[in-house]
Tab-separated table of C-alpha atoms in Angstrom:
chain	number	residue	atom	x	y	z
M	1	MET	CA	-19.384	-2.760	-8.201
M	2	VAL	CA	-18.683	-0.260	-11.088
M	3	PRO	CA	-21.601	1.628	-12.096
M	4	GLN	CA	-22.445	2.879	-15.528
M	5	GLY	CA	-21.810	6.573	-16.545
M	6	SER	CA	-19.062	9.176	-17.079
M	7	ILE	CA	-15.382	8.646	-15.535
M	8	GLU	CA	-16.484	11.474	-13.113
M	9	HIS	CA	-19.462	9.596	-12.001
M	10	ILE	CA	-17.577	6.438	-11.601
M	11	ILE	CA	-14.812	8.091	-9.593
M	12	THR	CA	-17.438	9.777	-7.327
M	13	HIS	CA	-19.132	6.353	-6.812
M	14	LEU	CA	-15.906	4.535	-6.068
M	15	THR	CA	-14.877	7.425	-3.590
M	16	LYS	CA	-18.174	7.029	-1.642
M	17	GLN	CA	-17.367	3.345	-1.520
M	18	GLY	CA	-14.128	3.995	0.461
M	19	TYR	CA	-11.706	4.170	-2.692
M	20	ALA	CA	-9.424	7.240	-2.295
M	21	LEU	CA	-9.241	8.346	-5.740
M	22	SER	CA	-8.321	12.023	-6.937
M	23	VAL	CA	-8.630	14.324	-9.901
M	24	ILE	CA	-5.369	12.816	-11.103
M	25	ASP	CA	-6.983	9.407	-11.138
M	26	THR	CA	-9.716	10.908	-13.582
M	27	TYR	CA	-6.913	12.031	-15.821
M	28	ILE	CA	-5.190	8.576	-15.857
M	29	LEU	CA	-8.607	6.837	-16.371
M	30	ARG	CA	-9.191	9.015	-19.487
M	31	LEU	CA	-5.786	7.611	-20.917
M	32	LEU	CA	-6.582	3.975	-20.038
M	33	GLY	CA	-10.259	4.126	-20.919
M	34	THR	CA	-13.747	4.169	-19.434
M	35	PRO	CA	-14.018	1.358	-16.777
M	36	LYS	CA	-16.514	-1.561	-17.700
M	37	SER	CA	-19.692	-1.442	-15.691
M	38	GLY	CA	-20.642	-4.344	-13.479
M	39	TRP	CA	-18.949	-6.426	-10.773
M	40	ILE	CA	-15.280	-7.091	-11.663
M	41	SER	CA	-12.660	-9.361	-10.000
M	42	LEU	CA	-9.613	-7.363	-8.836
M	43	GLY	CA	-7.790	-10.614	-7.559
M	44	LYS	CA	-6.379	-11.276	-4.223
M	45	ASN	CA	-2.999	-9.498	-4.545
M	46	GLN	CA	-2.468	-5.907	-3.198
M	47	LEU	CA	-2.512	-3.536	-5.984
M	48	ASN	CA	-0.700	-0.160	-6.484
M	49	ARG	CA	-2.585	2.690	-7.767
M	50	ILE	CA	-1.791	2.317	-11.516
M	51	ASP	CA	-2.509	-1.399	-11.182
M	52	PHE	CA	-5.972	-0.711	-9.694
M	53	LEU	CA	-6.866	1.728	-12.103
M	54	TYR	CA	-5.788	-0.520	-15.135
M	55	LYS	CA	-7.876	-3.526	-13.624
M	56	LEU	CA	-10.772	-1.173	-13.698
M	57	THR	CA	-10.611	-0.719	-17.359
M	58	ASN	CA	-9.349	-4.153	-18.442
M	59	ALA	CA	-10.803	-6.634	-16.059
M	60	LYS	CA	-13.679	-8.935	-17.366
M	61	ALA	CA	-16.969	-8.344	-15.787
M	62	MET	CA	-18.154	-11.300	-13.649
M	63	ILE	CA	-20.991	-13.220	-14.992
M	64	HIS	CA	-23.533	-15.733	-14.216
M	65	LYS	CA	-24.811	-18.367	-16.647
M	66	VAL	CA	-28.648	-18.782	-16.335
M	67	THR	CA	-30.249	-21.580	-18.086
M	68	LEU	CA	-34.109	-21.769	-18.818
M	69	ILE	CA	-34.776	-25.395	-19.945
M	70	PRO	CA	-37.462	-25.891	-22.721
M	71	GLY	CA	-40.846	-26.770	-21.127
M	72	GLU	CA	-40.067	-25.079	-17.750
M	73	THR	CA	-42.758	-22.806	-16.346
M	74	LYS	CA	-41.802	-19.243	-15.257
M	75	GLU	CA	-42.872	-20.177	-11.729
M	76	LEU	CA	-40.199	-22.808	-11.200
M	77	PHE	CA	-37.483	-21.063	-13.528
M	78	LEU	CA	-37.661	-17.876	-11.267
M	79	GLU	CA	-37.761	-19.707	-8.198
M	80	ALA	CA	-34.381	-21.419	-9.255
M	81	VAL	CA	-32.992	-18.063	-10.453
M	82	SER	CA	-33.822	-16.309	-7.030
M	83	LYS	CA	-31.703	-19.062	-5.227
M	84	GLN	CA	-28.901	-18.968	-7.805
M	85	LEU	CA	-28.511	-15.279	-7.923
M	86	ASP	CA	-29.829	-14.603	-4.338
M	87	LEU	CA	-32.705	-12.527	-5.600
M	88	ASN	CA	-36.188	-12.174	-4.365
M	89	LYS	CA	-38.759	-14.438	-6.233
M	90	THR	CA	-41.688	-12.251	-5.659
M	91	LYS	CA	-39.957	-9.281	-7.120
M	92	LEU	CA	-38.989	-11.482	-10.159
M	93	LEU	CA	-42.379	-12.477	-10.703
M	94	HIS	CA	-43.807	-8.843	-10.343
M	95	TYR	CA	-41.164	-7.655	-13.030
M	96	TYR	CA	-41.987	-10.647	-15.210
M	97	HIS	CA	-45.618	-9.579	-15.385
M	98	GLN	CA	-44.709	-5.861	-15.712
M	99	TYR	CA	-42.413	-6.462	-18.801
M	100	SER	CA	-43.436	-9.639	-20.479
M	101	VAL	CA	-45.959	-9.538	-23.420
M	102	TYR	CA	-47.061	-13.139	-22.636
M	103	PRO	CA	-48.331	-14.534	-19.162
M	104	GLU	CA	-45.997	-17.552	-19.801
M	105	ALA	CA	-43.217	-18.245	-22.395
M	106	GLY	CA	-42.189	-14.624	-22.317
M	107	ILE	CA	-38.669	-15.781	-21.785
M	108	TYR	CA	-37.212	-17.841	-24.412
M	109	ALA	CA	-35.544	-21.151	-23.502
M	110	ASP	CA	-31.876	-20.631	-23.796
M	111	THR	CA	-28.726	-19.888	-21.655
M	112	TYR	CA	-28.254	-16.369	-20.804
M	113	HIS	CA	-25.077	-14.467	-19.497
M	114	VAL	CA	-25.965	-11.925	-16.832
M	115	PRO	CA	-23.631	-9.643	-14.771
M	116	TYR	CA	-22.851	-10.527	-11.150
M	117	GLY	CA	-25.012	-8.300	-9.023
M	118	ILE	CA	-27.724	-7.669	-11.325
M	119	GLY	CA	-31.097	-6.729	-9.682
M	120	GLU	CA	-34.599	-8.299	-10.103
M	121	LYS	CA	-35.839	-5.509	-12.488
M	122	HIS	CA	-32.924	-5.205	-14.757
M	123	LEU	CA	-32.678	-9.119	-14.980
M	124	ILE	CA	-36.264	-9.557	-15.994
M	125	ALA	CA	-36.108	-6.440	-18.294
M	126	PHE	CA	-32.980	-7.908	-20.016
M	127	LEU	CA	-34.484	-11.578	-20.338
M	128	THR	CA	-37.941	-10.425	-21.693
M	129	LYS	CA	-36.530	-7.855	-23.960
M	130	ILE	CA	-34.021	-10.210	-25.541
M	131	SER	CA	-36.814	-12.920	-25.768
M	132	GLU	CA	-39.293	-10.545	-27.573
M	133	LYS	CA	-36.684	-9.633	-30.192
M	134	LYS	CA	-36.078	-13.373	-30.837
M	135	TYR	CA	-39.815	-13.948	-31.305
M	136	GLN	CA	-40.161	-10.747	-33.441
M	137	SER	CA	-37.340	-11.772	-35.669
M	138	LEU	CA	-38.645	-15.338	-36.114
M	139	SER	CA	-42.200	-14.078	-36.933
M	140	GLU	CA	-41.081	-11.362	-39.442
M	141	LYS	CA	-38.902	-13.958	-41.075
M	142	ILE	CA	-41.761	-16.361	-41.589
M	143	TYR	CA	-44.719	-14.247	-41.870
M	144	GLY	CA	-43.315	-10.789	-42.755
M	145	THR	CA	-44.872	-9.149	-39.631
M	146	TYR	CA	-45.211	-9.709	-35.905
M	147	ASN	CA	-48.654	-10.130	-34.793
M	148	LYS	CA	-48.478	-10.760	-30.884
M	149	LYS	CA	-51.912	-12.288	-30.917
M	150	ARG	CA	-51.066	-14.777	-33.472
M	151	TRP	CA	-47.633	-15.383	-31.789
M	152	SER	CA	-49.349	-16.014	-28.490
M	153	LYS	CA	-51.369	-18.848	-30.154
M	154	ILE	CA	-48.138	-20.233	-31.671
M	155	LEU	CA	-46.419	-20.277	-28.378
M	156	THR	CA	-49.443	-21.946	-26.694
M	157	ILE	CA	-49.365	-24.768	-29.251
M	158	ALA	CA	-45.459	-24.845	-29.048
M	159	SER	CA	-45.776	-25.189	-25.215
M	160	ILE	CA	-48.116	-28.274	-25.526
M	161	ILE	CA	-45.609	-29.751	-27.986
M	162	GLN	CA	-42.649	-29.149	-25.755
M	163	LYS	CA	-44.506	-30.881	-22.818
M	164	GLU	CA	-45.723	-33.862	-24.992
M	165	ALA	CA	-42.990	-34.730	-27.348
M	166	ALA	CA	-40.465	-37.267	-26.373
M	167	ASN	CA	-37.972	-35.816	-28.741
M	168	ASN	CA	-37.518	-33.251	-31.486
M	169	GLN	CA	-38.428	-35.639	-34.297
M	170	GLU	CA	-41.912	-36.232	-32.785
M	171	MET	CA	-42.860	-32.598	-32.611
M	172	PRO	CA	-44.299	-32.037	-35.987
M	173	LEU	CA	-46.455	-35.285	-35.373
M	174	ILE	CA	-47.713	-33.998	-31.917
M	175	SER	CA	-48.461	-30.583	-33.622
M	176	SER	CA	-50.510	-32.549	-36.305
M	177	VAL	CA	-52.585	-34.232	-33.577
M	178	ILE	CA	-53.247	-30.851	-32.047
M	179	VAL	CA	-54.354	-29.276	-35.327
M	180	ASN	CA	-56.490	-32.352	-36.252
M	181	ARG	CA	-58.297	-32.591	-33.135
M	182	LEU	CA	-59.070	-28.741	-32.990
M	183	LYS	CA	-60.422	-28.978	-36.625
M	184	LYS	CA	-62.924	-31.943	-35.628
M	185	GLY	CA	-63.960	-29.994	-32.382
M	186	MET	CA	-62.367	-32.595	-30.085
M	187	ARG	CA	-61.031	-31.880	-26.814
M	188	LEU	CA	-57.080	-32.152	-26.754
M	189	GLN	CA	-57.075	-34.268	-23.736
M	190	MET	CA	-53.298	-33.926	-23.253
M	191	ASP	CA	-51.841	-34.453	-19.748
M	192	GLY	CA	-48.898	-31.886	-20.633
M	193	THR	CA	-51.598	-28.794	-20.503
M	194	LEU	CA	-51.953	-29.570	-16.761
M	195	ASN	CA	-48.256	-29.164	-15.999
M	196	TYR	CA	-48.591	-25.329	-15.848
M	197	GLY	CA	-47.181	-23.047	-13.185
M	198	LYS	CA	-46.107	-24.829	-10.176
M	199	TYR	CA	-47.354	-28.039	-11.227
M	200	SER	CA	-44.642	-28.335	-13.913
M	201	HIS	CA	-43.275	-31.654	-12.626
M	202	THR	CA	-46.444	-32.947	-11.033
M	203	LYS	CA	-47.824	-36.133	-12.296
M	204	VAL	CA	-51.374	-35.932	-13.636
M	205	THR	CA	-53.790	-38.206	-12.030
M	206	PRO	CA	-57.352	-39.066	-12.601
M	207	GLU	CA	-58.247	-36.915	-9.543
M	208	ARG	CA	-56.370	-33.840	-10.751
M	209	ILE	CA	-58.173	-34.113	-14.186
M	210	LYS	CA	-61.275	-34.263	-12.206
M	211	ASN	CA	-60.683	-31.491	-9.883
M	212	ASP	CA	-58.684	-28.876	-11.990
M	213	LYS	CA	-61.223	-26.211	-13.009
M	214	SER	CA	-58.686	-24.087	-15.136
M	215	ASP	CA	-58.810	-23.840	-18.830
M	216	PHE	CA	-55.511	-25.740	-19.012
M	217	ASN	CA	-57.522	-28.664	-18.277
M	218	THR	CA	-57.998	-29.861	-21.789
M	219	TYR	CA	-59.879	-33.055	-20.839
M	220	LYS	CA	-62.819	-30.658	-19.916
M	221	HIS	CA	-62.238	-27.578	-21.897
M	222	LYS	CA	-62.351	-27.508	-25.694
M	223	GLY	CA	-59.825	-25.505	-27.629
M	224	LEU	CA	-56.455	-24.245	-26.706
M	225	PRO	CA	-55.635	-22.915	-23.146
M	226	SER	CA	-55.754	-19.142	-23.110
M	227	SER	CA	-51.863	-18.827	-22.756
M	228	PRO	CA	-48.690	-20.977	-23.042
M	229	ILE	CA	-47.944	-23.578	-20.437
M	230	GLY	CA	-44.217	-23.170	-20.325
M	231	SER	CA	-41.143	-22.056	-22.122
M	232	VAL	CA	-40.469	-23.180	-25.709
M	233	SER	CA	-37.493	-24.228	-28.001
M	234	LEU	CA	-37.067	-23.144	-31.653
M	235	SER	CA	-37.884	-26.789	-32.631
M	236	ALA	CA	-41.272	-26.442	-30.844
M	237	ILE	CA	-42.190	-23.070	-32.489
M	238	LYS	CA	-41.173	-24.578	-35.691
M	239	ALA	CA	-43.481	-27.500	-35.362
M	240	ALA	CA	-46.259	-25.286	-34.062
M	241	ILE	CA	-45.945	-23.010	-37.277
M	242	LYS	CA	-45.419	-26.169	-39.539
M	243	PRO	CA	-47.141	-29.238	-38.356
M	244	ALA	CA	-46.660	-32.651	-40.357
M	245	LYS	CA	-49.608	-33.501	-42.632
M	246	THR	CA	-51.216	-36.557	-41.068
M	247	ASN	CA	-54.615	-37.994	-40.217
M	248	TYR	CA	-53.416	-38.740	-36.552
M	249	LEU	CA	-55.765	-38.027	-33.627
M	250	TYR	CA	-54.109	-40.053	-30.983
M	251	PHE	CA	-50.784	-40.891	-29.431
M	252	MET	CA	-49.480	-43.296	-26.779
M	253	LYS	CA	-46.138	-43.717	-25.150
M	254	ASN	CA	-44.747	-46.960	-25.812
M	255	ASN	CA	-42.112	-49.146	-23.818
M	256	LYS	CA	-39.287	-47.501	-25.669
M	257	GLY	CA	-40.064	-44.160	-24.381
M	258	VAL	CA	-41.419	-42.661	-27.552
M	259	HIS	CA	-44.980	-42.375	-29.028
M	260	ASP	CA	-46.969	-44.464	-31.418
M	261	PHE	CA	-49.519	-42.362	-33.334
M	262	THR	CA	-52.766	-43.573	-34.665
M	263	ASP	CA	-55.746	-42.282	-36.622
M	264	THR	CA	-58.556	-44.210	-34.935
M	265	PHE	CA	-59.630	-44.746	-31.359
M	266	LYS	CA	-59.635	-48.457	-32.084
M	267	LYS	CA	-56.116	-48.450	-32.848
M	268	HIS	CA	-55.376	-46.289	-29.945
M	269	ARG	CA	-56.930	-48.648	-27.618
M	270	ILE	CA	-54.810	-51.416	-28.816
M	271	ASN	CA	-51.583	-49.261	-28.015
M	272	ILE	CA	-52.935	-48.631	-24.539
M	273	GLN	CA	-53.326	-52.261	-23.972
M	274	LYS	CA	-49.557	-53.003	-25.312
M	275	SER	CA	-48.293	-50.265	-22.692
M	276	ARG	CA	-49.851	-52.022	-19.680
């Protein structure tokens, strides 16, 4: 593991780790360049002094690819990350709440390259910071400013869209249903809102709807949940910001795996019968 800092600091660190380095090595490193920080692979063959120092300055840092799938909750994502990178899940969650602006969706759904050996604090700081910059850039591009309260609402709508839509093409239609139902004072009554936290992949049953007391239960509570449900993609964010212009109030998944949209409950009931 090569730390960040001056060449002298790096030499001191490596000496403490058992590498016999001298003042001459400091001079050689100045000629070769500052070593890259992070874990690096030195290979399996025995190296002479010059080759070792050359490897320190030219070897590529070892990295992990970490992927957050759109719609996944931080609870399950950080559990997977803790296993992949051999980190402590409790610490990851602690630092998430410390660094993230949003209770959920504080990490944008994407693939990230992180250095081997990174700790819980630096990992979460990196993921939340780069996600925040992404959100800020998008907001400023669309609105000319970045209002976190407004963006939280956008992320909340986008997270519902992400859970409910069968594909990207449906997203603006799902968004229009959310907007139309809210305008009419109707409960959203969407299963996806109950797939929060540890329930990300749990089938929503009538019993669950009856017993869940949280504001994520949109069968009982009017309006939007108080925070996003899971991570979101760019397509879901765009759909939340610009819903399709429709009169749709209902949608039902058909036997082809996509949704049929309707503007009356009568038509919706027909689609329910078809699906049985």
